[in-house]
Amino acid sequence: FFSTQQSSNIMYAYESVHAQTQRWNIAMAVIAGVCGVVAVGSIASLVSPTTTLYAPAATAVRPMTQVAAPVPVSRMAAQRQAAYVEAAQAQPVEETIIYQAAAPAQSWAPLAGLLAIPAAVVAFLLNRSNQAKTAAAGVGAAALLSATPALAADVKLGGDSGQLAFVPSSVTISAGESVTWTNNAGFPHNIVFDEDEIPEGVNAAALSHEDYLNAKGDQVSTTFNTPGEYSYYCEPHQGAGMQGKVIVN
């Protein structure tokens, strides 16, 4: 049987594991959410008709106007005037410019974003594994606690100063809880329930511990499931008034 402190330690351990799992679940949800958003945005960018993964070299041709300075024809000879006038007219030429365009910034985003998909899957699987471990721990703790009687009261067999008595002589518990008797002084002792002083239908022999407790620290326990009052006594010291009572609510 486990003491009240041991039962509390078991519940504390389970609650600690549960709290850690909650924090892990929140972290995994954030990671999976970010990865999902990046992946969706990247896929959308990948299938967009405006996205190019590689930018080719671009060639542009633009017209350029070259204008010659006006020539003072008034001072020229007549025979050369026509040539100067023709030279002063605008002469269109073409200029060819070749340059290398930089790849768009979003070109590599789809490829990088696709890596978020396996990352999200891994985070999901790790989360499920952690949840399974926590569930197993919870089931184990619940099974252990259900198999352990709920200890509600401790009674000494014999007072610290050697008196022949149950200390305390009366205890009150709830249905389903247990009382533990510990051999303390003036032994041997035992615990015998009076069949006329217990609730109807309850087996007094099943509650009693008639074997003598002969060593200090020996313990026995009884679980009470039926509400009512239970009177008991120590058989070797009944004549000395060593009697006790358990009240079950």
Short mmCIF file of C-alpha atoms in Angstrom, two decimals:
data_model
loop_
_atom_site.label_atom_id
_atom_site.label_comp_id
_atom_site.label_asym_id
_atom_site.label_seq_id
_atom_site.Cartn_x
_atom_site.Cartn_y
_atom_site.Cartn_z
CA PHE A 1 0.00 0.00 0.00
CA PHE A 2 1.10 3.57 -0.68
CA SER A 3 0.96 6.38 1.83
CA THR A 4 -0.83 9.64 1.23
CA GLN A 5 2.52 11.31 0.45
CA GLN A 6 3.40 8.62 -2.11
CA SER A 7 0.03 9.00 -3.80
CA SER A 8 0.54 12.76 -3.92
CA ASN A 9 3.97 12.25 -5.49
CA ILE A 10 2.46 10.04 -8.18
CA MET A 11 -0.18 12.63 -9.02
CA TYR A 12 2.43 15.41 -9.01
CA ALA A 13 4.62 13.45 -11.44
CA TYR A 14 1.69 12.90 -13.78
CA GLU A 15 0.61 16.55 -13.62
CA SER A 16 4.21 17.62 -14.36
CA VAL A 17 4.33 15.38 -17.45
CA HIS A 18 0.94 16.72 -18.52
CA ALA A 19 2.09 20.35 -18.17
CA GLN A 20 5.24 19.66 -20.19
CA THR A 21 3.12 18.03 -22.89
CA GLN A 22 0.86 21.09 -23.04
CA ARG A 23 3.87 23.35 -23.59
CA TRP A 24 5.22 20.93 -26.23
CA ASN A 25 1.85 20.92 -28.00
CA ILE A 26 1.78 24.72 -28.16
CA ALA A 27 5.32 24.89 -29.54
CA MET A 28 4.59 22.21 -32.15
CA ALA A 29 1.37 23.96 -33.17
CA VAL A 30 3.24 27.23 -33.73
CA ILE A 31 5.97 25.50 -35.75
CA ALA A 32 3.46 23.57 -37.85
CA GLY A 33 1.41 26.73 -38.44
CA VAL A 34 4.41 28.77 -39.61
CA CYS A 35 5.59 25.93 -41.83
CA GLY A 36 2.11 25.56 -43.30
CA VAL A 37 1.80 29.27 -44.11
CA VAL A 38 5.24 29.35 -45.73
CA ALA A 39 4.51 26.20 -47.74
CA VAL A 40 1.15 27.46 -49.02
CA GLY A 41 2.60 30.84 -49.97
CA SER A 42 5.53 29.19 -51.68
CA ILE A 43 3.34 26.83 -53.70
CA ALA A 44 1.16 29.76 -54.76
CA SER A 45 4.26 31.66 -55.84
CA LEU A 46 5.55 28.61 -57.70
CA VAL A 47 2.42 28.21 -59.82
CA SER A 48 2.04 31.95 -60.46
CA PRO A 49 2.51 32.84 -64.15
CA THR A 50 4.57 35.89 -63.18
CA THR A 51 7.21 33.85 -61.38
CA THR A 52 10.40 32.88 -63.22
CA LEU A 53 13.01 30.66 -61.66
CA TYR A 54 15.84 31.96 -63.86
CA ALA A 55 16.06 35.41 -65.48
CA PRO A 56 17.69 35.30 -68.97
CA ALA A 57 19.93 38.04 -70.36
CA ALA A 58 17.87 40.86 -71.84
CA THR A 59 18.63 42.88 -74.96
CA ALA A 60 17.01 46.26 -75.55
CA VAL A 61 17.21 48.50 -78.60
CA ARG A 62 16.26 52.14 -78.28
CA PRO A 63 16.44 54.97 -80.78
CA MET A 64 18.86 57.79 -80.06
CA THR A 65 18.77 61.14 -81.77
CA GLN A 66 22.02 62.82 -82.60
CA VAL A 67 21.82 66.49 -83.52
CA ALA A 68 24.71 68.39 -84.93
CA ALA A 69 25.35 71.95 -83.91
CA PRO A 70 23.93 74.56 -86.31
CA VAL A 71 26.37 75.85 -88.85
CA PRO A 72 26.55 79.61 -89.64
CA VAL A 73 25.84 79.25 -93.34
CA SER A 74 25.83 83.01 -93.87
CA ARG A 75 29.60 82.96 -93.86
CA MET A 76 29.97 79.88 -96.01
CA ALA A 77 30.51 79.75 -99.63
CA ALA A 78 27.42 79.14 -101.66
CA GLN A 79 28.71 75.92 -103.05
CA ARG A 80 29.09 74.41 -99.57
CA GLN A 81 25.87 75.78 -98.06
CA ALA A 82 23.78 72.81 -99.15
CA ALA A 83 26.23 70.38 -97.46
CA TYR A 84 26.15 72.26 -94.14
CA VAL A 85 22.36 72.46 -94.15
CA GLU A 86 22.12 68.73 -94.75
CA ALA A 87 24.59 68.08 -91.92
CA ALA A 88 22.51 70.25 -89.56
CA GLN A 89 19.44 68.12 -89.99
CA ALA A 90 18.63 65.49 -87.39
CA GLN A 91 20.15 62.10 -88.17
CA PRO A 92 18.48 59.19 -86.28
CA VAL A 93 20.82 56.41 -85.17
CA GLU A 94 20.20 53.26 -83.17
CA GLU A 95 22.00 52.37 -80.01
CA THR A 96 22.08 48.77 -78.79
CA ILE A 97 22.39 48.16 -75.02
CA ILE A 98 22.99 44.65 -73.65
CA TYR A 99 22.65 44.00 -69.96
CA GLN A 100 22.10 41.07 -67.56
CA ALA A 101 18.94 41.27 -65.47
CA ALA A 102 19.00 40.09 -61.85
CA ALA A 103 16.83 37.08 -60.98
CA PRO A 104 13.63 38.05 -59.15
CA ALA A 105 13.85 37.81 -55.36
CA GLN A 106 10.92 35.40 -55.20
CA SER A 107 12.48 32.96 -57.64
CA TRP A 108 13.97 30.75 -54.93
CA ALA A 109 11.17 31.23 -52.39
CA PRO A 110 9.03 28.33 -53.71
CA LEU A 111 11.92 25.88 -53.53
CA ALA A 112 12.80 26.96 -50.01
CA GLY A 113 9.16 26.97 -48.94
CA LEU A 114 8.64 23.41 -50.10
CA LEU A 115 11.12 22.31 -47.44
CA ALA A 116 8.60 23.49 -44.83
CA ILE A 117 6.25 20.64 -45.76
CA PRO A 118 8.45 17.77 -44.45
CA ALA A 119 9.32 19.92 -41.44
CA ALA A 120 5.63 20.26 -40.58
CA VAL A 121 5.10 16.51 -41.03
CA VAL A 122 8.01 15.70 -38.70
CA ALA A 123 6.67 18.14 -36.07
CA PHE A 124 3.23 16.53 -36.28
CA LEU A 125 4.63 13.00 -35.86
CA LEU A 126 6.79 14.03 -32.89
CA ASN A 127 3.75 15.64 -31.28
CA ARG A 128 1.65 12.50 -31.72
CA SER A 129 4.42 10.37 -30.22
CA ASN A 130 4.68 12.64 -27.20
CA GLN A 131 0.91 12.60 -26.72
CA ALA A 132 0.94 8.78 -26.77
CA LYS A 133 3.63 8.68 -24.10
CA THR A 134 1.69 11.09 -21.90
CA ALA A 135 -1.51 9.11 -22.33
CA ALA A 136 0.32 5.92 -21.33
CA ALA A 137 1.76 7.65 -18.27
CA GLY A 138 -1.71 8.90 -17.33
CA VAL A 139 -3.25 5.46 -17.69
CA GLY A 140 -0.47 3.94 -15.60
CA ALA A 141 -0.85 6.54 -12.87
CA ALA A 142 -4.63 6.17 -12.84
CA ALA A 143 -4.38 2.38 -12.65
CA LEU A 144 -1.85 2.61 -9.84
CA LEU A 145 -3.96 5.04 -7.86
CA SER A 146 -7.13 3.04 -8.42
CA ALA A 147 -5.38 -0.06 -7.09
CA THR A 148 -4.09 1.84 -4.05
CA PRO A 149 -6.52 2.41 -1.20
CA ALA A 150 -7.13 6.03 -0.40
CA LEU A 151 -5.55 6.48 3.02
CA ALA A 152 -7.58 8.84 5.14
CA ALA A 153 -6.69 8.07 8.78
CA ASP A 154 -3.86 6.61 10.86
CA VAL A 155 -4.43 5.08 14.29
CA LYS A 156 -1.73 4.12 16.77
CA LEU A 157 -2.04 0.86 18.68
CA GLY A 158 -1.00 1.99 22.17
CA GLY A 159 -0.20 5.50 23.29
CA ASP A 160 3.26 7.01 23.24
CA SER A 161 3.36 6.89 27.06
CA GLY A 162 2.39 3.21 27.07
CA GLN A 163 -1.37 3.47 27.67
CA LEU A 164 -3.53 0.69 26.27
CA ALA A 165 -5.68 2.67 23.83
CA PHE A 166 -6.31 3.40 20.18
CA VAL A 167 -4.93 6.86 19.41
CA PRO A 168 -7.13 8.53 18.32
CA SER A 169 -10.01 6.45 19.58
CA SER A 170 -12.42 7.74 16.89
CA VAL A 171 -11.77 8.72 13.28
CA THR A 172 -14.08 9.98 10.51
CA ILE A 173 -13.51 9.16 6.84
CA SER A 174 -15.44 9.04 3.56
CA ALA A 175 -16.72 5.91 1.84
CA GLY A 176 -13.97 4.24 -0.16
CA GLU A 177 -11.19 5.48 2.12
CA SER A 178 -9.03 3.42 4.44
CA VAL A 179 -7.80 3.39 8.03
CA THR A 180 -4.29 2.18 8.88
CA TRP A 181 -3.38 0.88 12.34
CA THR A 182 0.28 1.00 13.40
CA ASN A 183 1.68 -1.01 16.32
CA ASN A 184 3.17 1.50 18.75
CA ALA A 185 3.28 0.37 22.40
CA GLY A 186 1.85 -2.20 24.83
CA PHE A 187 1.61 -4.90 22.16
CA PRO A 188 0.56 -7.49 21.18
CA HIS A 189 -2.56 -5.96 19.66
CA ASN A 190 -5.19 -6.83 17.09
CA ILE A 191 -8.29 -5.22 15.58
CA VAL A 192 -11.63 -6.98 15.90
CA PHE A 193 -14.91 -5.43 14.70
CA ASP A 194 -18.06 -6.12 16.66
CA GLU A 195 -20.64 -7.61 14.28
CA ASP A 196 -23.41 -5.97 16.28
CA GLU A 197 -21.81 -2.51 16.03
CA ILE A 198 -21.34 -2.18 12.28
CA PRO A 199 -23.75 -1.33 9.41
CA GLU A 200 -26.15 -4.11 8.45
CA GLY A 201 -24.92 -6.43 5.74
CA VAL A 202 -21.23 -5.76 6.32
CA ASN A 203 -18.98 -8.74 7.10
CA ALA A 204 -17.19 -8.06 10.40
CA ALA A 205 -14.61 -10.80 9.82
CA ALA A 206 -13.58 -9.24 6.51
CA LEU A 207 -12.86 -5.94 8.26
CA SER A 208 -11.03 -7.41 11.26
CA HIS A 209 -7.34 -8.25 11.68
CA GLU A 210 -7.38 -10.91 14.39
CA ASP A 211 -3.76 -11.96 14.08
CA TYR A 212 -1.61 -10.33 16.73
CA LEU A 213 0.80 -7.56 15.85
CA ASN A 214 3.91 -8.30 17.91
CA ALA A 215 6.49 -5.80 16.65
CA LYS A 216 6.65 -2.05 16.80
CA GLY A 217 5.78 -0.53 13.43
CA ASP A 218 3.68 -3.44 12.18
CA GLN A 219 0.72 -2.14 10.14
CA VAL A 220 -2.66 -3.31 8.87
CA SER A 221 -5.28 -1.41 6.85
CA THR A 222 -8.99 -1.71 6.13
CA THR A 223 -11.04 0.02 3.42
CA PHE A 224 -14.59 1.05 4.29
CA ASN A 225 -17.11 1.26 1.43
CA THR A 226 -20.39 1.35 3.35
CA PRO A 227 -21.35 4.52 5.26
CA GLY A 228 -22.12 4.13 8.96
CA GLU A 229 -20.44 3.63 12.34
CA TYR A 230 -18.02 0.78 13.02
CA SER A 231 -16.99 -0.14 16.57
CA TYR A 232 -13.95 -2.32 17.20
CA TYR A 233 -11.66 -3.41 20.04
CA CYS A 234 -8.31 -5.00 20.82
CA GLU A 235 -9.03 -8.54 21.93
CA PRO A 236 -6.11 -8.91 24.39
CA HIS A 237 -6.90 -5.57 26.04
CA GLN A 238 -10.67 -5.32 25.70
CA GLY A 239 -11.02 -5.56 29.43
CA ALA A 240 -8.70 -2.56 29.81
CA GLY A 241 -11.06 -0.50 27.70
CA MET A 242 -9.05 -0.55 24.47
CA GLN A 243 -11.85 0.25 22.03
CA GLY A 244 -12.19 2.42 18.95
CA LYS A 245 -14.68 3.66 16.39
CA VAL A 246 -14.65 4.48 12.65
CA ILE A 247 -17.33 6.80 11.25
CA VAL A 248 -17.80 6.54 7.49
CA ASN A 249 -19.63 9.33 5.69
#
